[in-house]
Short mmCIF file of C-alpha atoms in Angstrom, two decimals:
data_model
loop_
_atom_site.label_atom_id
_atom_site.label_comp_id
_atom_site.label_asym_id
_atom_site.label_seq_id
_atom_site.Cartn_x
_atom_site.Cartn_y
_atom_site.Cartn_z
CA MET A 18 131.81 9.12 49.95
CA SER A 19 132.13 5.96 51.73
CA ALA A 20 130.60 7.59 54.47
CA LEU A 21 127.41 7.90 52.70
CA SER A 22 124.28 5.44 53.72
CA TRP A 23 121.88 4.06 50.79
CA LYS A 24 119.07 1.94 50.64
CA PRO A 25 119.20 -1.11 48.90
CA SER A 26 116.27 -1.61 45.88
CA LEU A 27 115.42 -3.67 43.30
CA ARG A 28 117.43 -2.81 40.19
CA HIS A 29 116.37 -3.46 36.74
CA SER A 30 118.74 -3.98 33.96
CA VAL A 31 119.23 -1.67 30.85
CA SER A 32 117.52 -4.03 28.86
CA GLU A 33 114.38 -4.54 31.13
CA TRP A 34 114.21 -0.53 30.78
CA LEU A 35 114.50 -0.69 27.15
CA SER A 36 111.68 -3.51 27.10
CA ASN A 37 109.73 -1.81 29.22
CA ASN A 38 109.64 1.52 27.14
CA GLN A 39 109.19 -0.32 23.92
CA GLN A 40 106.29 -2.15 25.75
CA LEU A 41 104.68 1.02 26.62
CA ALA A 42 105.14 2.30 23.24
CA ALA A 43 103.51 -0.54 21.62
CA THR A 44 100.97 -0.48 23.86
CA ALA A 45 100.05 3.17 23.41
CA GLN A 46 100.08 2.62 19.87
CA HIS A 47 97.94 -0.50 19.88
CA GLU A 48 95.16 1.42 21.85
CA ARG A 49 95.72 4.51 19.28
CA HIS A 50 94.58 2.00 16.39
CA VAL A 51 91.80 0.60 18.10
CA SER A 52 90.61 3.79 19.36
CA GLN A 53 90.76 5.18 15.61
CA GLN A 54 89.37 2.20 14.11
CA VAL A 55 86.24 2.48 16.94
CA ARG A 56 86.13 6.38 15.95
CA GLN A 57 85.89 5.15 12.46
CA GLU A 58 83.28 2.38 13.02
CA GLY A 59 81.41 4.99 15.13
CA ARG A 60 81.45 7.70 12.36
CA THR A 61 80.49 4.89 9.74
CA LEU A 62 77.57 3.91 12.32
CA ARG A 63 76.47 7.50 12.47
CA ASN A 64 76.20 7.88 8.69
CA GLU A 65 74.71 4.70 8.23
CA THR A 66 72.14 5.17 11.12
CA HIS A 67 71.47 8.68 10.06
CA CYS A 68 70.73 7.77 6.71
CA LYS A 69 68.72 4.51 7.84
CA THR A 70 66.59 7.02 10.15
CA VAL A 71 66.23 9.56 7.65
CA TRP A 72 65.24 6.75 4.78
CA ASP A 73 62.93 5.21 7.54
CA GLU A 74 61.08 8.16 8.18
CA GLY A 75 60.68 8.89 4.57
CA ASP A 76 59.17 5.88 4.00
CA THR A 77 57.11 5.88 6.88
CA SER A 78 55.75 9.07 5.80
CA ARG A 79 55.27 8.00 2.18
CA ARG A 80 53.40 5.02 3.87
CA LEU A 81 51.24 7.45 5.55
CA SER A 82 50.56 9.44 2.72
CA ASP A 83 49.53 6.20 0.86
CA ARG A 84 47.47 4.93 3.68
CA ILE A 85 45.83 8.58 4.18
CA TRP A 86 44.92 8.32 0.37
CA ASP A 87 43.51 4.87 0.61
CA VAL A 88 41.51 5.92 3.47
CA SER A 89 40.39 9.02 1.89
CA ARG A 90 39.24 6.95 -1.32
CA TRP A 91 37.19 5.00 0.78
CA ARG A 92 35.74 7.90 3.00
CA ASP A 93 34.89 9.41 -0.55
CA VAL A 94 33.12 5.95 -1.83
CA LEU A 95 31.31 5.57 1.63
CA GLU A 96 30.09 9.28 1.67
CA ILE A 97 28.70 8.67 -2.06
CA CYS A 98 27.27 5.39 -0.83
CA ALA A 99 25.59 6.88 2.20
CA GLN A 100 24.32 9.65 0.21
CA LYS A 101 22.75 7.19 -2.29
CA VAL A 102 21.38 5.48 0.70
CA ASP A 103 19.90 8.64 2.15
CA GLU A 104 18.03 9.61 -1.38
CA GLU A 105 16.85 5.97 -1.84
CA MET A 106 15.43 6.07 1.92
CA GLU A 107 13.70 9.36 0.93
CA ALA A 108 12.42 7.78 -2.26
CA LEU A 109 11.06 4.71 -0.75
CA THR A 110 9.56 6.69 1.85
CA LEU A 111 7.63 9.12 -0.69
CA SER A 112 6.59 5.84 -2.17
CA LYS A 113 5.68 4.21 0.94
CA GLU A 114 3.41 7.46 1.89
CA ARG A 115 1.94 7.38 -1.57
CA SER A 116 0.84 3.76 -0.96
CA GLU A 117 -0.77 4.75 2.32
CA LEU A 118 -2.55 7.53 0.71
CA ALA A 119 -3.88 5.16 -2.09
CA LEU A 120 -4.85 2.68 0.88
CA ALA A 121 -6.26 5.13 2.58
CA ALA A 122 -8.34 6.31 -0.48
CA THR A 123 -10.02 2.94 -0.66
CA SER A 124 -11.96 3.41 2.47
CA VAL A 125 -14.48 5.73 1.19
CA PRO A 126 -15.11 3.20 -2.19
CA LEU A 127 -15.51 0.35 0.24
CA GLU A 128 -17.67 2.13 2.53
CA VAL A 129 -19.74 3.41 -0.44
CA THR A 130 -20.23 -0.08 -1.85
CA ASN A 131 -21.30 -1.52 1.06
CA GLU A 132 -23.83 1.05 1.96
CA CYS A 133 -25.19 0.68 -1.65
CA LEU A 134 -25.45 -2.95 -0.92
CA THR A 135 -27.14 -2.08 2.49
CA LEU A 136 -29.59 0.32 0.66
CA ARG A 137 -30.32 -2.50 -1.77
CA GLU A 138 -31.19 -4.75 1.09
CA GLY A 139 -34.23 -2.46 1.46
CA ARG A 140 -36.22 -3.73 -1.69
CA ARG A 141 -39.10 -5.86 -0.97
CA GLY A 142 -41.05 -8.47 -2.49
CA TYR A 143 -40.02 -9.47 -6.01
CA GLU A 144 -37.80 -6.31 -6.58
CA LEU A 145 -35.32 -8.02 -3.87
CA VAL A 146 -33.48 -9.79 -6.86
CA SER A 147 -30.44 -11.22 -7.32
CA ASP A 148 -29.45 -8.96 -10.36
CA PRO A 149 -26.11 -7.85 -12.19
CA VAL A 150 -26.11 -4.77 -9.76
CA GLU A 151 -25.49 -6.85 -6.70
CA GLU A 152 -23.07 -9.35 -8.48
CA GLN A 153 -20.94 -5.88 -9.38
CA LEU A 154 -21.17 -4.51 -6.20
CA LYS A 155 -20.18 -7.80 -4.56
CA GLN A 156 -17.35 -7.98 -7.02
CA GLU A 157 -16.30 -4.37 -6.26
CA VAL A 158 -16.20 -5.34 -2.39
CA GLU A 159 -13.99 -8.29 -2.79
CA LEU A 160 -11.55 -6.29 -5.34
CA ILE A 161 -11.33 -3.08 -2.75
CA GLU A 162 -10.65 -5.67 -0.05
CA GLY A 163 -8.09 -7.44 -2.16
CA VAL A 164 -6.55 -4.23 -3.31
CA GLN A 165 -6.61 -3.12 0.50
CA GLN A 166 -4.61 -6.36 1.20
CA ARG A 167 -2.11 -5.83 -1.67
CA LEU A 168 -1.12 -1.95 -0.68
CA GLN A 169 -0.94 -3.11 2.86
CA ARG A 170 1.73 -5.93 2.15
CA SER A 171 3.56 -3.07 -0.22
CA VAL A 172 3.48 -0.56 2.68
CA ASP A 173 4.86 -3.64 5.04
CA GLN A 174 7.43 -4.23 2.92
CA ALA A 175 8.46 -0.87 2.56
CA PHE A 176 8.78 -0.51 6.18
CA GLU A 177 10.92 -3.52 6.45
CA GLN A 178 13.03 -2.36 3.77
CA LEU A 179 13.38 1.20 5.21
CA GLY A 180 14.66 -0.60 8.29
CA ILE A 181 17.20 -2.51 6.27
CA LEU A 182 18.28 0.73 4.73
CA GLN A 183 18.66 2.55 8.14
CA GLU A 184 20.42 -0.43 9.69
CA ILE A 185 23.11 0.00 6.58
CA ARG A 186 23.15 3.47 6.36
CA HIS A 187 24.25 3.32 10.17
CA GLN A 188 26.63 0.97 9.58
CA LEU A 189 27.91 3.14 6.83
CA THR A 190 27.95 6.04 8.72
CA SER A 191 29.90 4.28 11.63
CA ASP A 192 32.29 3.14 8.93
CA LEU A 193 32.68 6.67 7.55
CA GLN A 194 33.22 8.18 11.08
CA ASN A 195 36.06 5.51 11.67
CA LYS A 196 38.01 6.50 8.39
CA MET A 197 37.30 10.22 9.16
CA GLU A 198 39.11 9.68 12.37
CA ALA A 199 41.69 7.43 11.06
CA VAL A 200 42.62 10.22 8.30
CA ASP A 201 42.78 12.99 11.22
CA ILE A 202 45.25 10.65 13.05
CA ASP A 203 47.33 9.93 10.07
CA THR A 204 47.42 13.30 8.83
CA SER A 205 48.40 14.35 12.27
CA CYS A 206 51.17 11.76 12.24
CA LEU A 207 52.56 12.77 8.89
CA SER A 208 52.80 16.45 10.10
CA LEU A 209 54.87 15.49 13.19
CA THR A 210 58.67 15.95 12.70
CA ILE A 211 61.85 15.44 14.92
CA LYS A 212 61.19 19.50 16.09
CA SER A 213 57.42 18.76 17.22
CA GLN A 214 56.83 19.71 20.82
CA SER A 215 54.52 17.07 21.13
CA ILE A 216 56.53 14.06 20.56
CA SER A 217 58.05 11.84 23.55
CA LEU A 218 58.80 8.42 24.44
CA LYS A 219 56.07 6.04 25.02
CA THR A 220 55.53 2.96 27.01
CA ASN A 221 55.17 -0.07 24.59
CA PRO A 222 54.50 1.56 21.66
CA THR A 223 55.01 -1.30 19.63
CA ARG A 224 52.14 -3.52 21.05
CA ILE A 225 49.33 -4.87 18.91
CA PRO A 226 46.12 -3.28 20.20
CA SER A 227 43.29 -5.58 21.01
CA GLY A 228 40.58 -5.48 18.00
CA SER A 229 43.17 -4.87 15.27
CA SER A 230 42.61 -6.12 11.78
CA SER A 231 44.52 -6.88 9.00
CA PRO A 232 44.47 -4.73 5.76
CA GLN A 233 42.66 -7.70 3.85
CA GLN A 234 40.11 -7.69 6.84
CA TRP A 235 39.96 -3.86 6.93
CA ALA A 236 39.28 -3.55 2.83
CA GLN A 237 36.80 -6.47 3.11
CA PHE A 238 34.92 -4.68 5.74
CA SER A 239 34.43 -1.63 3.51
CA GLN A 240 33.48 -3.65 0.61
CA TYR A 241 31.14 -5.51 2.32
CA ASN A 242 29.52 -2.42 3.49
CA VAL A 243 29.55 -0.79 0.17
CA ALA A 244 28.12 -4.19 -1.80
CA ARG A 245 25.45 -4.66 0.81
CA ALA A 246 24.38 -1.00 0.73
CA HIS A 247 24.06 -1.35 -3.07
CA GLU A 248 22.36 -4.31 -2.87
CA ALA A 249 19.89 -2.89 -0.67
CA VAL A 250 19.55 0.17 -2.68
CA LEU A 251 18.79 -2.05 -6.03
CA VAL A 252 15.86 -4.26 -3.87
CA SER A 253 14.57 -0.48 -2.88
CA GLN A 254 14.37 0.59 -6.44
CA GLN A 255 12.94 -2.63 -7.66
CA MET A 256 10.28 -2.49 -4.66
CA ARG A 257 9.45 1.14 -5.78
CA GLU A 258 8.94 0.14 -9.04
CA ASN A 259 6.53 -2.59 -8.06
CA MET A 260 5.07 -0.45 -5.70
CA SER A 261 4.37 2.52 -8.44
CA LEU A 262 3.03 -0.38 -10.93
CA SER A 263 1.06 -1.85 -8.15
CA ARG A 264 -0.78 1.25 -7.62
CA ALA A 265 -1.35 2.14 -11.31
CA GLN A 266 -3.14 -1.40 -11.61
CA VAL A 267 -4.92 -0.85 -8.63
CA GLN A 268 -6.37 2.29 -10.01
CA ASN A 269 -7.07 1.11 -13.29
CA GLU A 270 -8.75 -2.22 -11.63
CA LEU A 271 -11.01 0.12 -9.25
CA GLU A 272 -12.01 2.50 -11.91
CA ALA A 273 -12.97 -0.16 -14.49
CA GLN A 274 -14.90 -2.04 -11.74
CA ARG A 275 -16.57 1.40 -10.37
CA ARG A 276 -17.72 1.92 -14.36
CA ALA A 277 -18.97 -1.78 -14.63
CA ALA A 278 -20.98 -1.27 -11.32
CA GLU A 279 -22.53 2.26 -12.28
CA PHE A 280 -23.29 0.87 -15.77
CA ALA A 281 -25.16 -2.00 -14.36
CA LEU A 282 -26.60 0.38 -11.90
CA ARG A 283 -27.62 2.74 -14.40
CA LYS A 284 -29.18 -0.10 -16.78
CA ARG A 285 -31.19 -1.67 -13.83
CA LYS A 286 -32.68 1.75 -13.03
CA HIS A 287 -33.76 1.99 -16.84
CA HIS A 288 -35.30 -1.47 -16.63
CA GLU A 289 -36.99 -0.59 -13.46
CA GLU A 290 -38.49 2.62 -14.92
CA GLN A 291 -39.53 1.12 -17.70
CA ALA A 292 -41.11 -1.54 -15.54
CA ARG A 293 -42.67 1.07 -13.34
CA ASP A 294 -43.80 2.84 -16.43
CA GLU A 295 -45.54 -0.35 -17.94
CA LEU A 296 -47.07 -1.10 -14.62
CA GLN A 297 -48.60 2.61 -14.20
CA TRP A 298 -50.02 1.90 -17.62
CA GLN A 299 -51.38 -1.51 -16.74
CA ILE A 300 -52.87 0.17 -13.59
CA LYS A 301 -54.31 3.03 -15.53
CA THR A 302 -55.61 0.60 -18.12
CA THR A 303 -57.00 -1.56 -15.55
CA GLU A 304 -58.76 1.55 -13.56
CA ASP A 305 -60.36 2.28 -17.05
CA GLU A 306 -61.45 -1.20 -17.56
CA MET A 307 -63.11 -1.26 -13.96
CA ALA A 308 -64.80 1.78 -14.29
CA ALA A 309 -66.35 0.26 -17.62
CA MET A 310 -66.96 -2.82 -15.79
CA GLU A 311 -69.08 -0.84 -12.88
CA GLY A 312 -70.86 0.87 -15.52
CA ASP A 313 -71.89 -2.50 -16.97
CA ILE A 314 -72.62 -3.70 -13.75
CA ARG A 315 -74.81 -0.93 -13.04
CA GLY A 316 -76.68 -1.61 -16.61
CA LEU A 317 -76.87 -5.20 -16.05
CA ASP A 318 -78.48 -4.36 -12.56
CA ALA A 319 -80.68 -2.10 -13.90
CA ASP A 320 -81.79 -4.32 -16.86
CA LEU A 321 -82.46 -7.29 -14.18
CA GLN A 322 -84.66 -4.74 -12.29
CA ALA A 323 -86.42 -4.10 -15.43
CA LYS A 324 -86.65 -8.04 -16.33
CA MET A 325 -88.18 -8.71 -12.69
CA ALA A 326 -90.83 -6.22 -13.41
CA SER A 327 -91.84 -7.39 -16.76
CA LEU A 328 -92.04 -11.01 -15.04
CA LYS A 329 -93.81 -9.65 -12.07
CA LEU A 330 -96.28 -8.31 -15.03
CA ALA A 331 -96.46 -11.52 -16.41
CA HIS A 332 -96.73 -13.42 -13.42
CA THR A 333 -99.66 -11.02 -11.97
CA ARG A 334 -101.30 -11.79 -15.65
CA LEU A 335 -101.25 -15.28 -15.54
CA GLU A 336 -102.50 -15.49 -11.90
CA ALA A 337 -105.12 -13.03 -12.63
CA ARG A 338 -106.53 -15.10 -15.70
CA THR A 339 -106.69 -18.39 -13.21
CA ARG A 340 -109.77 -16.71 -11.79
CA ARG A 341 -111.56 -17.04 -15.17
CA SER A 342 -114.41 -19.77 -14.91
CA GLY A 343 -116.35 -22.39 -17.09
CA MET A 344 -115.04 -22.47 -20.34
CA ASP A 345 -113.44 -19.26 -20.18
CA LEU A 346 -110.50 -20.52 -18.59
CA CYS A 347 -109.46 -21.52 -21.87
CA ARG A 348 -105.70 -22.19 -22.76
CA ASP A 349 -105.94 -19.71 -25.42
CA GLU A 350 -102.99 -17.81 -27.59
CA VAL A 351 -102.63 -15.47 -24.30
CA GLN A 352 -102.25 -18.30 -22.25
CA HIS A 353 -99.56 -19.78 -24.19
CA GLY A 354 -97.90 -16.32 -24.97
CA LEU A 355 -97.76 -15.39 -21.20
CA VAL A 356 -96.26 -18.86 -20.66
CA ALA A 357 -93.74 -18.23 -23.02
CA GLU A 358 -93.10 -14.74 -21.99
CA VAL A 359 -92.46 -16.15 -18.46
CA GLN A 360 -90.21 -18.71 -19.61
CA GLN A 361 -88.36 -16.28 -21.77
CA LEU A 362 -88.17 -13.76 -18.86
CA GLU A 363 -86.89 -16.29 -16.27
CA SER A 364 -84.23 -17.47 -18.87
CA THR A 365 -83.18 -13.75 -19.59
CA ILE A 366 -83.24 -12.98 -16.01
CA GLN A 367 -81.08 -16.16 -15.12
CA ALA A 368 -78.79 -15.30 -17.87
CA LEU A 369 -78.54 -11.86 -16.37
CA LYS A 370 -77.82 -12.87 -13.03
CA GLN A 371 -75.15 -14.95 -14.25
CA LYS A 372 -73.45 -12.31 -16.26
CA LEU A 373 -73.79 -9.90 -13.26
CA SER A 374 -72.25 -12.32 -11.03
CA ASP A 375 -69.51 -12.83 -13.79
CA ALA A 376 -68.94 -9.21 -14.19
CA GLN A 377 -68.92 -8.73 -10.17
CA LEU A 378 -66.16 -11.49 -10.09
CA SER A 379 -64.16 -10.26 -12.69
CA LEU A 380 -64.64 -6.57 -11.13
CA GLN A 381 -63.68 -8.19 -7.94
CA LYS A 382 -60.78 -10.02 -9.27
CA MET A 383 -59.49 -6.84 -11.20
CA THR A 384 -59.66 -4.78 -7.79
CA LEU A 385 -57.69 -7.23 -6.06
CA HIS A 386 -55.12 -7.30 -8.86
CA HIS A 387 -55.14 -3.29 -9.08
CA SER A 388 -54.38 -3.69 -5.23
CA CYS A 389 -51.46 -6.18 -5.96
CA MET A 390 -50.49 -3.97 -8.82
CA CYS A 391 -50.39 -0.73 -6.65
CA GLN A 392 -48.43 -2.33 -3.71
CA ASP A 393 -46.14 -3.74 -6.74
CA LEU A 394 -45.93 -0.11 -7.72
CA SER A 395 -45.12 0.89 -4.56
CA ARG A 396 -42.29 -1.33 -4.06
CA LYS A 397 -41.06 -0.43 -7.57
CA GLN A 398 -41.20 3.26 -6.75
CA GLU A 399 -39.26 2.51 -3.61
CA ALA A 400 -36.71 0.47 -5.26
CA LEU A 401 -36.20 2.90 -8.00
CA SER A 402 -35.66 5.50 -4.94
CA LEU A 403 -33.18 3.12 -3.24
CA GLU A 404 -31.46 2.67 -6.84
CA GLU A 405 -31.32 6.61 -7.39
CA ARG A 406 -29.87 7.01 -3.82
CA SER A 407 -27.31 4.48 -4.43
CA MET A 408 -26.33 6.32 -7.55
CA GLN A 409 -26.17 9.71 -5.78
CA CYS A 410 -24.24 7.89 -2.89
CA ARG A 411 -21.67 6.73 -5.48
CA THR A 412 -21.18 10.19 -6.55
CA ARG A 413 -18.57 10.41 -3.33
CA ILE A 414 -16.43 7.59 -5.21
CA THR A 415 -16.06 10.14 -8.25
CA SER A 416 -15.68 13.53 -6.29
CA GLN A 417 -13.48 11.58 -4.20
CA SER A 418 -11.28 10.23 -7.25
CA GLY A 419 -11.21 14.14 -8.56
CA SER A 420 -9.80 15.31 -5.26
CA ASP A 421 -6.80 12.62 -5.75
CA ARG A 422 -5.79 14.03 -8.91
CA THR A 423 -4.75 17.21 -7.33
CA ALA A 424 -0.94 17.34 -6.08
CA VAL A 425 -0.73 16.81 -2.57
CA PRO A 426 2.57 17.96 -0.58
CA LEU A 427 4.43 15.07 1.11
CA VAL A 428 6.95 15.33 3.99
CA ASN A 429 9.67 12.85 4.16
CA SER A 430 9.32 10.95 6.97
CA SER A 431 12.94 10.01 7.39
CA GLY A 432 13.59 13.64 8.32
CA ARG A 433 17.17 13.62 6.58
CA SER A 434 18.19 16.09 3.90
CA ASN A 435 22.09 16.17 4.56
CA LEU A 436 24.84 13.42 5.61
CA GLN A 437 24.68 12.95 9.41
CA LEU A 438 27.77 11.49 11.21
CA LEU A 439 27.27 9.61 14.54
CA ALA A 440 28.62 11.49 17.51
CA GLN A 441 32.25 10.57 18.62
#
């Protein structure tokens, strides 16, 4: 035994061995305790995070549902508003086209009235008078021109309002399109689950995209679009009422002026017919008087020739008796009678000549006045013919008025019957 070799090494005492064993046991117990605590905390964290995740997912789904409801409500409001704008555009377009038709219908009355004024300028002499007909026709021209300006302003205002409505509708349609896209996106997000195949991790998904708006700005934007549309619709409705009232007033004013002008024209024609008939009677009476005067002139001339023969006889007798001689050249009763006869005949002849001259002068004046009356009658007949042509010309206005009362189908120039959305 003493011969065995052994290697010397560090030796521990029993107390150290016991202490090491105790330390190992204590460390193991501590690590187990820490492990149990970590496991308990992990289980608690798992439960808490699971509940939190489930709660957050549910809350997000609820918020998505609420958001979808809000956006859908605004989408419905915008659709109704856009539909009202479309209907108002169609109504305003129809009213504008009616005003355009009323404006086009004034061209014929204006043309006819100017033609009547031009025809009546063809009157001559004293027939070319500034009568009530001319005054009424000029008033009609002024009225029609004023009506055309009023209708043209209405059409221009309607055209501008249609442009405003078109721009508003474009804004509504754009907002509506965005909300429909938002509803589709949120509905798609609401349908996603953790088992969906399309889910994946994204790069920086919490970033704020450029152009984002706050909920207040989002609501105010749609409220502004709807309020602006309602205001434009109200303005358009008032404009249509004004246009309808203006068309009715214009029609009444034109009709009243047309009747006044035609009444003045008929009255003037009646007066001209009376003047023509009176002048024709005057001409006929003058012609009768001229014929009578011509007969009297022939009688006066015949009497004058007869008196000249008697005067020649008396002169011849007196001259023959001057050839008596001696005491027979006596101024006897015969001589005195012949002298008195000559004097009487010369006085008679002078009176006949004067009366013949007066008659011829009167006949000449009547002939000249007869010529003037014939010329005036010609002018009166010509003026009367112009008045009749004017009245005949104005029948175009009444015939057009009758045709305007016939219903005329109109086509909506907007060309829009259903709600149209902007292309994506």
